Amino acid sequence: MLKHKDAFHGSDLEKIEAIYGIKREEIISFSSNVNPLGISYKLRSTLTSHLDAITTYPEREYTRLRECISQYTHAQMEHIIVGNGTSELISLFIQTQHPKKALILGPTYSEYEREIGLAGGVSNYYPLEEKNGFELDLDAFCGSLNDSIDLLVLCSPNNPTSTAITRKQMRRILDTCLRHGIFVMVDETYVEFADNERDISCISLTNYYTNLIILRGTSKFFASPGLRLGYAITGNRDVCKSVNMRKNPWTINSLAEIAGQLMFLDEEYIRKTKELISGERKRIFDELSTWENVKVYKPSGNFLLMKILKEDVTSDMLFDHCIRQKMMIRDCSSFPFLDNSYVRFCFMKPEDNDRLLNAFGELLK
């Protein structure tokens, strides 16, 4: 098990406020990977007019909510499990599976390893290599899978590398895992931001593979981390039953239930988000690709991993330089296989992105 260095996360604005004396509402968080458009107008007005919903219990089976998710994802409704954010669903799934040995594709989100450890399992990491641009070497990876592994954990697009695994590649991984009795958990938190979402999302594979569960949430794409609304999709009926049996009743509150019935069908908001992120992702990647003192890796998500090549500048120095200008980026030295030359930042509105590039230039150009 790898040891992780403490670092500021996107939700740690109160720590920044205490240490730097900057009011949290003045900070532009390039670290949280949340949609810069904020919640949609339709969602805001709907929640405002439905505050009385908190006086009643939500529907116990969340049928209407799951119907909306089914329409949005084209998944079968009976394959959908809803929960109090993706974090709860990760925890519930691992508690039901009790993996003794898990393989995690890294560097990635640390919560997977934590939950596996809490359930009594051990995690090993398979590294995405910098020499390959953090893209997966499919042949080598599939060759490393064996009968000793119970669970494989993948994030696609991956945090923090922003690289993704295609559905075609995932089929080969799933076929290999079937031969070895390995269940596969895929976190698709950022897939909706991808230009090639249709080639990356593996939801359709849940109709054919019983060793697959897909996790998604509303925190990032729909800019609603405080709602705590997540969902999982699996074609394994036993897993669906086990997770739902372990889950507390009414785990999603009434307002989150109403929000979910609206946000997945808000086509205008979805289109505007995709257009903004797609344009800014290309613009910023193209710009930074011309800088001599940094290296960037082609992103699929709404964020970018950048390596600092200037010898006298480290990730914590760049973090400090940016936060003093009220912009928070992610120092990636706490991730497995990364050091203090890596930072991650998400794409915000064009004017904010320009401010960040100017701050980078002050140290790196």
Tab-separated table of N, CA, C and O in Angstrom, residues 30-99:
chain	number	residue	atom	x	y	z
A	30	PHE	N	-9.684	26.080	-9.266
A	30	PHE	CA	-9.303	25.275	-10.421
A	30	PHE	C	-8.974	23.840	-9.979
A	30	PHE	O	-8.543	23.034	-10.780
A	31	SER	N	-9.180	23.567	-8.708
A	31	SER	CA	-8.821	22.275	-8.137
A	31	SER	C	-9.998	21.324	-7.995
A	31	SER	O	-9.822	20.111	-7.918
A	32	SER	N	-11.218	21.860	-7.971
A	32	SER	CA	-12.388	21.038	-7.645
A	32	SER	C	-12.971	20.294	-8.837
A	32	SER	O	-13.795	19.391	-8.665
A	33	ASN	N	-12.595	20.676	-10.066
A	33	ASN	CA	-13.084	20.016	-11.291
A	33	ASN	C	-14.599	20.125	-11.464
A	33	ASN	O	-15.229	19.273	-12.082
A	34	VAL	N	-15.189	21.189	-10.923
A	34	VAL	CA	-16.637	21.388	-11.010
A	34	VAL	C	-16.962	22.308	-12.185
A	34	VAL	O	-16.244	23.273	-12.470
A	35	ASN	N	-18.044	22.013	-12.877
A	35	ASN	CA	-18.528	22.808	-14.000
A	35	ASN	C	-18.558	24.296	-13.652
A	35	ASN	O	-19.239	24.698	-12.700
A	36	PRO	N	-17.853	25.149	-14.407
A	36	PRO	CA	-17.805	26.575	-14.075
A	36	PRO	C	-19.115	27.313	-14.315
A	36	PRO	O	-19.274	28.447	-13.856
A	37	LEU	N	-20.057	26.701	-15.010
A	37	LEU	CA	-21.340	27.365	-15.240
A	37	LEU	C	-22.206	27.395	-13.984
A	37	LEU	O	-23.184	28.142	-13.917
A	38	GLY	N	-21.848	26.593	-12.983
A	38	GLY	CA	-22.700	26.505	-11.802
A	38	GLY	C	-23.983	25.767	-12.133
A	38	GLY	O	-24.156	25.239	-13.228
A	39	ILE	N	-24.904	25.708	-11.178
A	39	ILE	CA	-26.144	24.991	-11.442
A	39	ILE	C	-26.977	25.762	-12.461
A	39	ILE	O	-26.898	26.980	-12.567
A	40	SER	N	-27.776	25.038	-13.214
A	40	SER	CA	-28.556	25.656	-14.282
A	40	SER	C	-29.680	26.516	-13.711
A	40	SER	O	-30.141	26.323	-12.586
A	41	TYR	N	-30.148	27.469	-14.522
A	41	TYR	CA	-31.249	28.342	-14.121
A	41	TYR	C	-32.499	27.514	-13.838
A	41	TYR	O	-33.218	27.764	-12.872
A	42	LYS	N	-32.752	26.510	-14.671
A	42	LYS	CA	-33.940	25.670	-14.491
A	42	LYS	C	-33.891	24.959	-13.143
A	42	LYS	O	-34.891	24.877	-12.427
A	43	LEU	N	-32.728	24.455	-12.799
A	43	LEU	CA	-32.594	23.746	-11.526
A	43	LEU	C	-32.775	24.704	-10.361
A	43	LEU	O	-33.467	24.396	-9.384
A	44	ARG	N	-32.160	25.878	-10.446
A	44	ARG	CA	-32.266	26.862	-9.362
A	44	ARG	C	-33.726	27.253	-9.110
A	44	ARG	O	-34.201	27.276	-7.975
A	45	SER	N	-34.440	27.576	-10.187
A	45	SER	CA	-35.824	28.016	-10.039
A	45	SER	C	-36.730	26.876	-9.562
A	45	SER	O	-37.644	27.087	-8.767
A	46	THR	N	-36.460	25.662	-10.026
A	46	THR	CA	-37.279	24.524	-9.626
A	46	THR	C	-37.110	24.209	-8.145
A	46	THR	O	-38.097	23.992	-7.421
A	47	LEU	N	-35.879	24.192	-7.667
A	47	LEU	CA	-35.643	23.894	-6.257
A	47	LEU	C	-36.244	24.970	-5.359
A	47	LEU	O	-36.785	24.678	-4.293
A	48	THR	N	-36.147	26.218	-5.803
A	48	THR	CA	-36.709	27.313	-5.022
A	48	THR	C	-38.210	27.156	-4.841
A	48	THR	O	-38.757	27.422	-3.767
A	49	SER	N	-38.873	26.699	-5.890
A	49	SER	CA	-40.332	26.584	-5.840
A	49	SER	C	-40.813	25.266	-5.241
A	49	SER	O	-42.017	25.036	-5.126
A	50	HIS	N	-39.881	24.397	-4.868
A	50	HIS	CA	-40.258	23.093	-4.311
A	50	HIS	C	-39.669	22.861	-2.919
A	50	HIS	O	-39.461	21.716	-2.505
A	51	LEU	N	-39.420	23.926	-2.175
A	51	LEU	CA	-38.828	23.776	-0.846
A	51	LEU	C	-39.729	22.985	0.100
A	51	LEU	O	-39.249	22.322	1.028
A	52	ASP	N	-41.035	23.013	-0.150
A	52	ASP	CA	-41.948	22.269	0.709
A	52	ASP	C	-41.726	20.761	0.619
A	52	ASP	O	-42.248	20.000	1.452
A	53	ALA	N	-40.942	20.313	-0.374
A	53	ALA	CA	-40.693	18.880	-0.524
A	53	ALA	C	-39.982	18.302	0.692
A	53	ALA	O	-40.099	17.101	0.971
A	54	ILE	N	-39.268	19.127	1.439
A	54	ILE	CA	-38.534	18.615	2.591
A	54	ILE	C	-39.464	18.243	3.741
A	54	ILE	O	-39.023	17.649	4.727
A	55	THR	N	-40.757	18.563	3.618
A	55	THR	CA	-41.714	18.195	4.666
A	55	THR	C	-42.234	16.770	4.483
A	55	THR	O	-42.985	16.275	5.321
A	56	THR	N	-41.857	16.125	3.370
A	56	THR	CA	-42.305	14.756	3.108
A	56	THR	C	-41.104	13.858	2.810
A	56	THR	O	-40.047	14.334	2.391
A	57	TYR	N	-41.293	12.556	3.007
A	57	TYR	CA	-40.253	11.602	2.648
A	57	TYR	C	-40.174	11.485	1.127
A	57	TYR	O	-41.193	11.572	0.437
A	58	PRO	N	-38.969	11.254	0.592
A	58	PRO	CA	-38.871	10.974	-0.851
A	58	PRO	C	-39.438	9.591	-1.151
A	58	PRO	O	-39.672	8.788	-0.237
A	59	GLU	N	-39.669	9.326	-2.429
A	59	GLU	CA	-40.150	8.011	-2.849
A	59	GLU	C	-39.109	6.956	-2.473
A	59	GLU	O	-37.922	7.111	-2.781
A	60	ARG	N	-39.542	5.875	-1.850
A	60	ARG	CA	-38.591	4.906	-1.300
A	60	ARG	C	-37.751	4.226	-2.382
A	60	ARG	O	-36.554	3.988	-2.198
A	61	GLU	N	-38.341	3.895	-3.524
A	61	GLU	CA	-37.630	3.196	-4.590
A	61	GLU	C	-37.024	4.159	-5.624
A	61	GLU	O	-36.327	3.722	-6.533
A	62	TYR	N	-37.313	5.439	-5.485
A	62	TYR	CA	-36.785	6.460	-6.419
A	62	TYR	C	-37.070	6.086	-7.884
A	62	TYR	O	-36.200	6.219	-8.752
A	63	THR	N	-38.277	5.652	-8.138
A	63	THR	CA	-38.633	5.162	-9.470
A	63	THR	C	-38.534	6.249	-10.534
A	63	THR	O	-37.930	6.049	-11.595
A	64	ARG	N	-39.125	7.400	-10.267
A	64	ARG	CA	-39.089	8.484	-11.268
A	64	ARG	C	-37.669	8.986	-11.505
A	64	ARG	O	-37.296	9.303	-12.635
A	65	LEU	N	-36.886	9.060	-10.456
A	65	LEU	CA	-35.490	9.482	-10.604
A	65	LEU	C	-34.721	8.482	-11.459
A	65	LEU	O	-33.985	8.861	-12.377
A	66	ARG	N	-34.898	7.205	-11.194
A	66	ARG	CA	-34.197	6.186	-11.973
A	66	ARG	C	-34.688	6.154	-13.425
A	66	ARG	O	-33.910	5.870	-14.338
A	67	GLU	N	-35.941	6.492	-13.648
A	67	GLU	CA	-36.450	6.595	-15.020
A	67	GLU	C	-35.744	7.721	-15.784
A	67	GLU	O	-35.394	7.562	-16.958
A	68	CYS	N	-35.521	8.850	-15.120
A	68	CYS	CA	-34.809	9.973	-15.753
A	68	CYS	C	-33.358	9.602	-16.045
A	68	CYS	O	-32.823	9.949	-17.106
A	69	ILE	N	-32.706	8.913	-15.107
A	69	ILE	CA	-31.330	8.471	-15.328
A	69	ILE	C	-31.277	7.471	-16.475
A	69	ILE	O	-30.369	7.502	-17.310
A	70	SER	N	-32.266	6.595	-16.536
A	70	SER	CA	-32.340	5.615	-17.624
A	70	SER	C	-32.469	6.306	-18.975
A	70	SER	O	-31.796	5.936	-19.944
A	71	GLN	N	-33.312	7.335	-19.029
A	71	GLN	CA	-33.479	8.081	-20.280
A	71	GLN	C	-32.193	8.806	-20.666
A	71	GLN	O	-31.828	8.864	-21.842
A	72	TYR	N	-31.490	9.321	-19.674
A	72	TYR	CA	-30.256	10.087	-19.908
A	72	TYR	C	-29.104	9.186	-20.348
A	72	TYR	O	-28.324	9.533	-21.237
A	73	THR	N	-28.988	8.012	-19.730
A	73	THR	CA	-27.834	7.136	-19.979
A	73	THR	C	-28.130	6.003	-20.958
A	73	THR	O	-27.205	5.328	-21.406
A	74	HIS	N	-29.414	5.785	-21.263
A	74	HIS	CA	-29.854	4.662	-22.102
A	74	HIS	C	-29.554	3.315	-21.439
A	74	HIS	O	-29.388	2.302	-22.116
A	75	ALA	N	-29.484	3.328	-20.114
A	75	ALA	CA	-29.310	2.091	-19.357
A	75	ALA	C	-30.676	1.556	-18.951
A	75	ALA	O	-31.655	2.297	-18.867
A	76	GLN	N	-30.748	0.262	-18.705
A	76	GLN	CA	-31.988	-0.322	-18.227
A	76	GLN	C	-32.256	0.150	-16.797
A	76	GLN	O	-31.349	0.162	-15.960
A	77	MET	N	-33.488	0.530	-16.524
A	77	MET	CA	-33.811	1.109	-15.225
A	77	MET	C	-33.511	0.143	-14.075
A	77	MET	O	-33.061	0.549	-12.999
A	78	GLU	N	-33.737	-1.149	-14.302
A	78	GLU	CA	-33.497	-2.121	-13.240
A	78	GLU	C	-32.000	-2.321	-12.965
A	78	GLU	O	-31.626	-2.964	-11.983
A	79	HIS	N	-31.150	-1.772	-13.825
A	79	HIS	CA	-29.702	-1.849	-13.618
A	79	HIS	C	-29.165	-0.652	-12.825
A	79	HIS	O	-27.967	-0.598	-12.529
A	80	ILE	N	-30.030	0.305	-12.488
A	80	ILE	CA	-29.594	1.570	-11.881
A	80	ILE	C	-29.800	1.562	-10.373
A	80	ILE	O	-30.880	1.239	-9.870
A	81	ILE	N	-28.732	1.914	-9.653
A	81	ILE	CA	-28.771	2.077	-8.198
A	81	ILE	C	-28.464	3.542	-7.901
A	81	ILE	O	-27.488	4.082	-8.424
A	82	VAL	N	-29.270	4.194	-7.088
A	82	VAL	CA	-28.999	5.584	-6.728
A	82	VAL	C	-28.478	5.645	-5.301
A	82	VAL	O	-28.783	4.776	-4.467
A	83	GLY	N	-27.667	6.665	-5.026
A	83	GLY	CA	-27.074	6.769	-3.700
A	83	GLY	C	-26.710	8.188	-3.342
A	83	GLY	O	-26.811	9.110	-4.159
A	84	ASN	N	-26.248	8.346	-2.110
A	84	ASN	CA	-25.891	9.645	-1.566
A	84	ASN	C	-24.485	10.026	-2.037
A	84	ASN	O	-23.526	10.045	-1.276
A	85	GLY	N	-24.383	10.304	-3.330
A	85	GLY	CA	-23.095	10.617	-3.938
A	85	GLY	C	-22.359	9.366	-4.362
A	85	GLY	O	-22.641	8.258	-3.887
A	86	THR	N	-21.392	9.530	-5.261
A	86	THR	CA	-20.594	8.398	-5.720
A	86	THR	C	-19.812	7.767	-4.569
A	86	THR	O	-19.608	6.546	-4.542
A	87	SER	N	-19.415	8.578	-3.610
A	87	SER	CA	-18.624	8.065	-2.479
A	87	SER	C	-19.377	6.991	-1.718
A	87	SER	O	-18.801	5.957	-1.342
A	88	GLU	N	-20.676	7.204	-1.480
A	88	GLU	CA	-21.452	6.188	-0.772
A	88	GLU	C	-21.534	4.906	-1.584
A	88	GLU	O	-21.427	3.804	-1.042
A	89	LEU	N	-21.712	5.046	-2.895
A	89	LEU	CA	-21.865	3.863	-3.743
A	89	LEU	C	-20.566	3.071	-3.842
A	89	LEU	O	-20.584	1.841	-3.873
A	90	ILE	N	-19.436	3.766	-3.893
A	90	ILE	CA	-18.146	3.079	-3.856
A	90	ILE	C	-18.039	2.259	-2.575
A	90	ILE	O	-17.678	1.079	-2.583
A	91	SER	N	-18.375	2.894	-1.452
A	91	SER	CA	-18.290	2.231	-0.156
A	91	SER	C	-19.222	1.031	-0.076
A	91	SER	O	-18.816	-0.059	0.344
A	92	LEU	N	-20.472	1.196	-0.510
A	92	LEU	CA	-21.449	0.113	-0.439
A	92	LEU	C	-21.054	-1.057	-1.325
A	92	LEU	O	-21.160	-2.226	-0.928
A	93	PHE	N	-20.589	-0.746	-2.528
A	93	PHE	CA	-20.196	-1.812	-3.441
A	93	PHE	C	-19.034	-2.615	-2.873
A	93	PHE	O	-19.049	-3.851	-2.875
A	94	ILE	N	-18.020	-1.937	-2.362
A	94	ILE	CA	-16.850	-2.630	-1.824
A	94	ILE	C	-17.227	-3.430	-0.582
A	94	ILE	O	-16.739	-4.546	-0.368
A	95	GLN	N	-18.145	-2.909	0.233
A	95	GLN	CA	-18.594	-3.639	1.415
A	95	GLN	C	-19.318	-4.928	1.033
A	95	GLN	O	-19.236	-5.933	1.748
A	96	THR	N	-20.034	-4.899	-0.072
A	96	THR	CA	-20.750	-6.112	-0.495
A	96	THR	C	-19.823	-7.119	-1.171
A	96	THR	O	-20.047	-8.324	-1.090
A	97	GLN	N	-18.775	-6.629	-1.831
A	97	GLN	CA	-17.860	-7.517	-2.561
A	97	GLN	C	-16.750	-8.084	-1.681
A	97	GLN	O	-16.230	-9.171	-1.939
A	98	HIS	N	-16.326	-7.325	-0.675
A	98	HIS	CA	-15.239	-7.736	0.224
A	98	HIS	C	-14.010	-8.227	-0.545
A	98	HIS	O	-13.531	-9.354	-0.332
A	99	PRO	N	-13.456	-7.413	-1.450
A	99	PRO	CA	-12.278	-7.881	-2.198
A	99	PRO	C	-11.069	-8.047	-1.274
A	99	PRO	O	-10.769	-7.169	-0.479
